Amino acid sequence: MGRPRDPVLEQAILDAAVDVVVERGFAAAKLDEIARRAGTGKAAIYRRWAGKTALVIAAAQHLQADLSIPDEGTLREDLLGCVRHYVSPNAKAVLVLAKVIAEMPRDGELRDAAGASIGRPAADALRAVIERWVERGAVDPAVPVDLVASLVPAVAFHRVALRHEGLDEATAVAMVDNVLLPALGVRRGESSAPAS
């Protein structure tokens, strides 16, 4: 049986990874510096993560809001629950994600890891919500679910990459009311509760 994981050290490593990536960018971030700032050695990092990519993805995920598939009783509230995942009051979360996105075209491993761990789960949650409301009869089955579910991540990551800011609450509400609901064939103010 190995030693139990030290959550304080793990948090220190994640915090150091965030700081180094924000300051230097992903490519220039070095594990030696991350370990030094966390007050540990590289071996402690490798006991927890396979390398820099895995560590930085874990650090970015740690800063994000918890992800769940909402079931609030109306399509609009469920969509808002999904879109609010992209609303980030944490400036460091946005900056780390911006640095990761900037490096993705040059680093296939990072692109695949970020897509699988950061991008896909939130898009999958939105897709699951839309599919549930298709099954409930509130959304036309002919709606291109994958296309509609890709709209929010596209807008959110565009803002992060180009403006270094996440969605704000007003933009999240506007995305739901003026983009998603119309794309799903639901007019503003129309009931989006399950058909009886």
mmCIF file of C-alpha atoms in Angstrom:
data_model
loop_
_atom_site.group_PDB
_atom_site.id
_atom_site.type_symbol
_atom_site.label_atom_id
_atom_site.label_comp_id
_atom_site.label_asym_id
_atom_site.label_seq_id
_atom_site.Cartn_x
_atom_site.Cartn_y
_atom_site.Cartn_z
ATOM 1 C CA MET A 1 0.000 0.000 0.000
ATOM 2 C CA GLY A 2 1.435 3.389 -1.018
ATOM 3 C CA ARG A 3 1.362 6.630 0.869
ATOM 4 C CA PRO A 4 -1.990 8.441 0.899
ATOM 5 C CA ARG A 5 -2.232 11.390 -1.481
ATOM 6 C CA ASP A 6 -1.640 14.769 0.127
ATOM 7 C CA PRO A 7 -4.502 17.057 -1.001
ATOM 8 C CA VAL A 8 -2.618 20.165 0.167
ATOM 9 C CA LEU A 9 0.384 19.314 -2.015
ATOM 10 C CA GLU A 10 -1.869 18.382 -4.913
ATOM 11 C CA GLN A 11 -3.616 21.760 -4.682
ATOM 12 C CA ALA A 12 -0.253 23.542 -4.487
ATOM 13 C CA ILE A 13 0.870 21.794 -7.685
ATOM 14 C CA LEU A 14 -2.375 22.663 -9.501
ATOM 15 C CA ASP A 15 -2.113 26.308 -8.363
ATOM 16 C CA ALA A 16 1.531 26.485 -9.454
ATOM 17 C CA ALA A 17 0.663 24.996 -12.844
ATOM 18 C CA VAL A 18 -2.037 27.637 -13.339
ATOM 19 C CA ASP A 19 0.322 30.473 -12.393
ATOM 20 C CA VAL A 20 3.155 29.280 -14.635
ATOM 21 C CA VAL A 21 0.890 28.683 -17.644
ATOM 22 C CA VAL A 22 -0.803 32.075 -17.203
ATOM 23 C CA GLU A 23 2.603 33.810 -16.997
ATOM 24 C CA ARG A 24 4.533 31.891 -19.649
ATOM 25 C CA GLY A 25 2.046 30.061 -21.852
ATOM 26 C CA PHE A 26 1.686 26.319 -22.214
ATOM 27 C CA ALA A 27 4.736 25.659 -24.418
ATOM 28 C CA ALA A 28 7.144 27.622 -22.181
ATOM 29 C CA ALA A 29 5.784 26.204 -18.914
ATOM 30 C CA LYS A 30 8.295 23.780 -17.372
ATOM 31 C CA LEU A 31 7.596 21.097 -14.793
ATOM 32 C CA ASP A 32 10.771 22.076 -12.905
ATOM 33 C CA GLU A 33 9.386 25.560 -12.287
ATOM 34 C CA ILE A 34 5.925 24.260 -11.412
ATOM 35 C CA ALA A 35 7.440 21.835 -8.883
ATOM 36 C CA ARG A 36 9.667 24.555 -7.402
ATOM 37 C CA ARG A 37 6.722 26.937 -6.936
ATOM 38 C CA ALA A 38 4.678 24.156 -5.356
ATOM 39 C CA GLY A 39 7.534 23.422 -2.924
ATOM 40 C CA THR A 40 8.083 19.890 -4.174
ATOM 41 C CA GLY A 41 9.986 17.871 -6.749
ATOM 42 C CA LYS A 42 9.050 16.662 -10.217
ATOM 43 C CA ALA A 43 8.617 13.132 -8.864
ATOM 44 C CA ALA A 44 5.568 14.323 -6.890
ATOM 45 C CA ILE A 45 4.047 15.603 -10.137
ATOM 46 C CA TYR A 46 4.746 12.371 -12.016
ATOM 47 C CA ARG A 47 3.159 10.342 -9.219
ATOM 48 C CA ARG A 48 -0.100 12.180 -9.922
ATOM 49 C CA TRP A 49 -0.041 13.065 -13.630
ATOM 50 C CA ALA A 50 1.586 11.505 -16.698
ATOM 51 C CA GLY A 51 3.220 14.787 -17.713
ATOM 52 C CA LYS A 52 2.724 18.475 -18.372
ATOM 53 C CA THR A 53 -0.317 18.053 -20.616
ATOM 54 C CA ALA A 54 -2.199 15.945 -18.066
ATOM 55 C CA LEU A 55 -1.267 18.341 -15.255
ATOM 56 C CA VAL A 56 -2.351 21.481 -17.114
ATOM 57 C CA ILE A 57 -5.645 19.886 -18.192
ATOM 58 C CA ALA A 58 -6.275 18.845 -14.567
ATOM 59 C CA ALA A 59 -5.481 22.385 -13.399
ATOM 60 C CA ALA A 60 -7.857 23.888 -15.985
ATOM 61 C CA GLN A 61 -10.626 21.449 -15.020
ATOM 62 C CA HIS A 62 -10.107 22.229 -11.344
ATOM 63 C CA LEU A 63 -10.916 25.896 -12.021
ATOM 64 C CA GLN A 64 -14.118 25.148 -13.931
ATOM 65 C CA ALA A 65 -17.597 24.931 -12.483
ATOM 66 C CA ASP A 66 -18.897 21.465 -11.737
ATOM 67 C CA LEU A 67 -20.633 19.934 -14.725
ATOM 68 C CA SER A 68 -23.996 18.273 -14.439
ATOM 69 C CA ILE A 69 -26.948 17.595 -16.710
ATOM 70 C CA PRO A 70 -29.746 19.811 -15.372
ATOM 71 C CA ASP A 71 -33.370 18.685 -15.178
ATOM 72 C CA GLU A 72 -35.210 21.768 -13.948
ATOM 73 C CA GLY A 73 -38.615 21.134 -15.488
ATOM 74 C CA THR A 74 -38.433 23.410 -18.548
ATOM 75 C CA LEU A 75 -36.272 23.386 -21.650
ATOM 76 C CA ARG A 76 -35.220 26.999 -21.078
ATOM 77 C CA GLU A 77 -34.030 26.364 -17.512
ATOM 78 C CA ASP A 78 -32.160 23.216 -18.574
ATOM 79 C CA LEU A 79 -30.455 25.108 -21.395
ATOM 80 C CA LEU A 80 -29.539 27.920 -19.011
ATOM 81 C CA GLY A 81 -28.062 25.368 -16.622
ATOM 82 C CA CYS A 82 -25.838 24.031 -19.389
ATOM 83 C CA VAL A 83 -24.817 27.422 -20.754
ATOM 84 C CA ARG A 84 -23.976 28.751 -17.291
ATOM 85 C CA HIS A 85 -21.177 26.163 -17.149
ATOM 86 C CA TYR A 86 -19.336 28.516 -19.524
ATOM 87 C CA VAL A 87 -19.853 31.570 -17.291
ATOM 88 C CA SER A 88 -16.617 31.964 -15.383
ATOM 89 C CA PRO A 89 -16.090 34.540 -12.651
ATOM 90 C CA ASN A 90 -12.535 33.158 -12.283
ATOM 91 C CA ALA A 91 -10.161 35.189 -14.454
ATOM 92 C CA LYS A 92 -7.377 32.618 -14.074
ATOM 93 C CA ALA A 93 -9.639 29.866 -15.424
ATOM 94 C CA VAL A 94 -10.218 31.937 -18.558
ATOM 95 C CA LEU A 95 -6.523 32.776 -18.964
ATOM 96 C CA VAL A 96 -5.390 29.158 -18.587
ATOM 97 C CA LEU A 97 -7.977 28.046 -21.107
ATOM 98 C CA ALA A 98 -6.872 30.832 -23.484
ATOM 99 C CA LYS A 99 -3.247 29.640 -23.233
ATOM 100 C CA VAL A 100 -4.324 26.040 -23.872
ATOM 101 C CA ILE A 101 -6.468 27.029 -26.881
ATOM 102 C CA ALA A 102 -3.590 29.101 -28.299
ATOM 103 C CA GLU A 103 -1.275 26.077 -28.206
ATOM 104 C CA MET A 104 -3.760 23.471 -29.492
ATOM 105 C CA PRO A 105 -3.014 23.967 -33.235
ATOM 106 C CA ARG A 106 0.652 23.107 -32.593
ATOM 107 C CA ASP A 107 0.206 20.317 -30.054
ATOM 108 C CA GLY A 108 -1.975 17.373 -31.023
ATOM 109 C CA GLU A 109 -1.693 15.700 -27.612
ATOM 110 C CA LEU A 110 -2.896 18.864 -25.891
ATOM 111 C CA ARG A 111 -5.688 19.335 -28.444
ATOM 112 C CA ASP A 112 -6.949 15.781 -27.930
ATOM 113 C CA ALA A 113 -6.704 15.969 -24.131
ATOM 114 C CA ALA A 114 -8.408 19.379 -23.919
ATOM 115 C CA GLY A 115 -11.151 18.281 -26.284
ATOM 116 C CA ALA A 116 -11.827 15.081 -24.344
ATOM 117 C CA SER A 117 -11.621 16.567 -20.848
ATOM 118 C CA ILE A 118 -12.755 20.171 -21.199
ATOM 119 C CA GLY A 119 -14.639 20.700 -24.462
ATOM 120 C CA ARG A 120 -16.559 17.476 -25.039
ATOM 121 C CA PRO A 121 -18.170 16.937 -21.591
ATOM 122 C CA ALA A 122 -19.899 20.339 -21.599
ATOM 123 C CA ALA A 123 -21.073 19.907 -25.209
ATOM 124 C CA ASP A 124 -22.273 16.376 -24.378
ATOM 125 C CA ALA A 125 -24.312 17.719 -21.438
ATOM 126 C CA LEU A 126 -26.004 20.264 -23.708
ATOM 127 C CA ARG A 127 -26.645 17.567 -26.332
ATOM 128 C CA ALA A 128 -28.152 15.267 -23.669
ATOM 129 C CA VAL A 129 -30.521 18.026 -22.532
ATOM 130 C CA ILE A 130 -31.701 18.726 -26.078
ATOM 131 C CA GLU A 131 -32.163 15.003 -26.812
ATOM 132 C CA ARG A 132 -34.179 14.597 -23.603
ATOM 133 C CA TRP A 133 -36.516 17.408 -24.692
ATOM 134 C CA VAL A 134 -36.814 15.855 -28.163
ATOM 135 C CA GLU A 135 -37.946 12.655 -26.424
ATOM 136 C CA ARG A 136 -40.407 14.656 -24.313
ATOM 137 C CA GLY A 137 -41.959 16.154 -27.444
ATOM 138 C CA ALA A 138 -40.953 19.786 -26.828
ATOM 139 C CA VAL A 139 -38.342 19.867 -29.619
ATOM 140 C CA ASP A 140 -38.834 18.709 -33.197
ATOM 141 C CA PRO A 141 -36.839 15.495 -33.859
ATOM 142 C CA ALA A 142 -35.712 17.012 -37.186
ATOM 143 C CA VAL A 143 -33.631 19.647 -35.350
ATOM 144 C CA PRO A 144 -29.871 19.176 -35.993
ATOM 145 C CA VAL A 145 -29.009 18.468 -32.352
ATOM 146 C CA ASP A 146 -25.227 18.201 -32.834
ATOM 147 C CA LEU A 147 -25.102 21.516 -34.675
ATOM 148 C CA VAL A 148 -27.216 23.330 -32.085
ATOM 149 C CA ALA A 149 -25.212 21.807 -29.211
ATOM 150 C CA SER A 150 -21.977 23.033 -30.816
ATOM 151 C CA LEU A 151 -23.086 26.694 -30.900
ATOM 152 C CA VAL A 152 -22.439 27.522 -27.246
ATOM 153 C CA PRO A 153 -18.947 25.978 -27.029
ATOM 154 C CA ALA A 154 -18.034 27.735 -30.295
ATOM 155 C CA VAL A 155 -19.071 31.140 -28.947
ATOM 156 C CA ALA A 156 -17.579 30.510 -25.500
ATOM 157 C CA PHE A 157 -14.194 29.317 -26.767
ATOM 158 C CA HIS A 158 -14.093 32.115 -29.348
ATOM 159 C CA ARG A 159 -14.473 34.678 -26.550
ATOM 160 C CA VAL A 160 -11.808 32.943 -24.465
ATOM 161 C CA ALA A 161 -9.329 32.626 -27.340
ATOM 162 C CA LEU A 162 -9.732 36.101 -28.834
ATOM 163 C CA ARG A 163 -10.880 38.284 -25.942
ATOM 164 C CA HIS A 164 -9.601 36.357 -22.903
ATOM 165 C CA GLU A 165 -13.004 36.496 -21.281
ATOM 166 C CA GLY A 166 -15.668 33.940 -20.525
ATOM 167 C CA LEU A 167 -19.373 34.272 -21.060
ATOM 168 C CA ASP A 168 -21.150 36.598 -18.674
ATOM 169 C CA GLU A 169 -24.636 35.959 -17.306
ATOM 170 C CA ALA A 170 -26.317 38.378 -19.732
ATOM 171 C CA THR A 171 -24.666 36.696 -22.726
ATOM 172 C CA ALA A 172 -25.612 33.251 -21.412
ATOM 173 C CA VAL A 173 -29.274 34.289 -21.145
ATOM 174 C CA ALA A 174 -29.154 35.923 -24.587
ATOM 175 C CA MET A 175 -27.651 32.746 -26.092
ATOM 176 C CA VAL A 176 -30.511 30.690 -24.697
ATOM 177 C CA ASP A 177 -33.347 33.093 -25.513
ATOM 178 C CA ASN A 178 -32.152 34.440 -28.879
ATOM 179 C CA VAL A 179 -30.099 31.587 -30.325
ATOM 180 C CA LEU A 180 -30.762 28.158 -28.803
ATOM 181 C CA LEU A 181 -34.520 28.299 -28.276
ATOM 182 C CA PRO A 182 -35.173 29.679 -31.803
ATOM 183 C CA ALA A 183 -32.755 27.097 -33.268
ATOM 184 C CA LEU A 184 -34.768 24.412 -31.478
ATOM 185 C CA GLY A 185 -38.015 25.783 -32.906
ATOM 186 C CA VAL A 186 -39.266 27.203 -29.603
ATOM 187 C CA ARG A 187 -40.525 30.783 -29.626
ATOM 188 C CA ARG A 188 -39.808 33.056 -26.693
ATOM 189 C CA GLY A 189 -42.524 32.727 -24.071
ATOM 190 C CA GLU A 190 -43.792 29.498 -25.596
ATOM 191 C CA SER A 191 -44.197 26.673 -23.121
ATOM 192 C CA SER A 192 -41.225 24.342 -23.081
ATOM 193 C CA ALA A 193 -42.626 21.954 -20.525
ATOM 194 C CA PRO A 194 -43.173 18.366 -21.682
ATOM 195 C CA ALA A 195 -46.117 17.826 -23.965
ATOM 196 C CA SER A 196 -49.024 16.175 -22.177
#
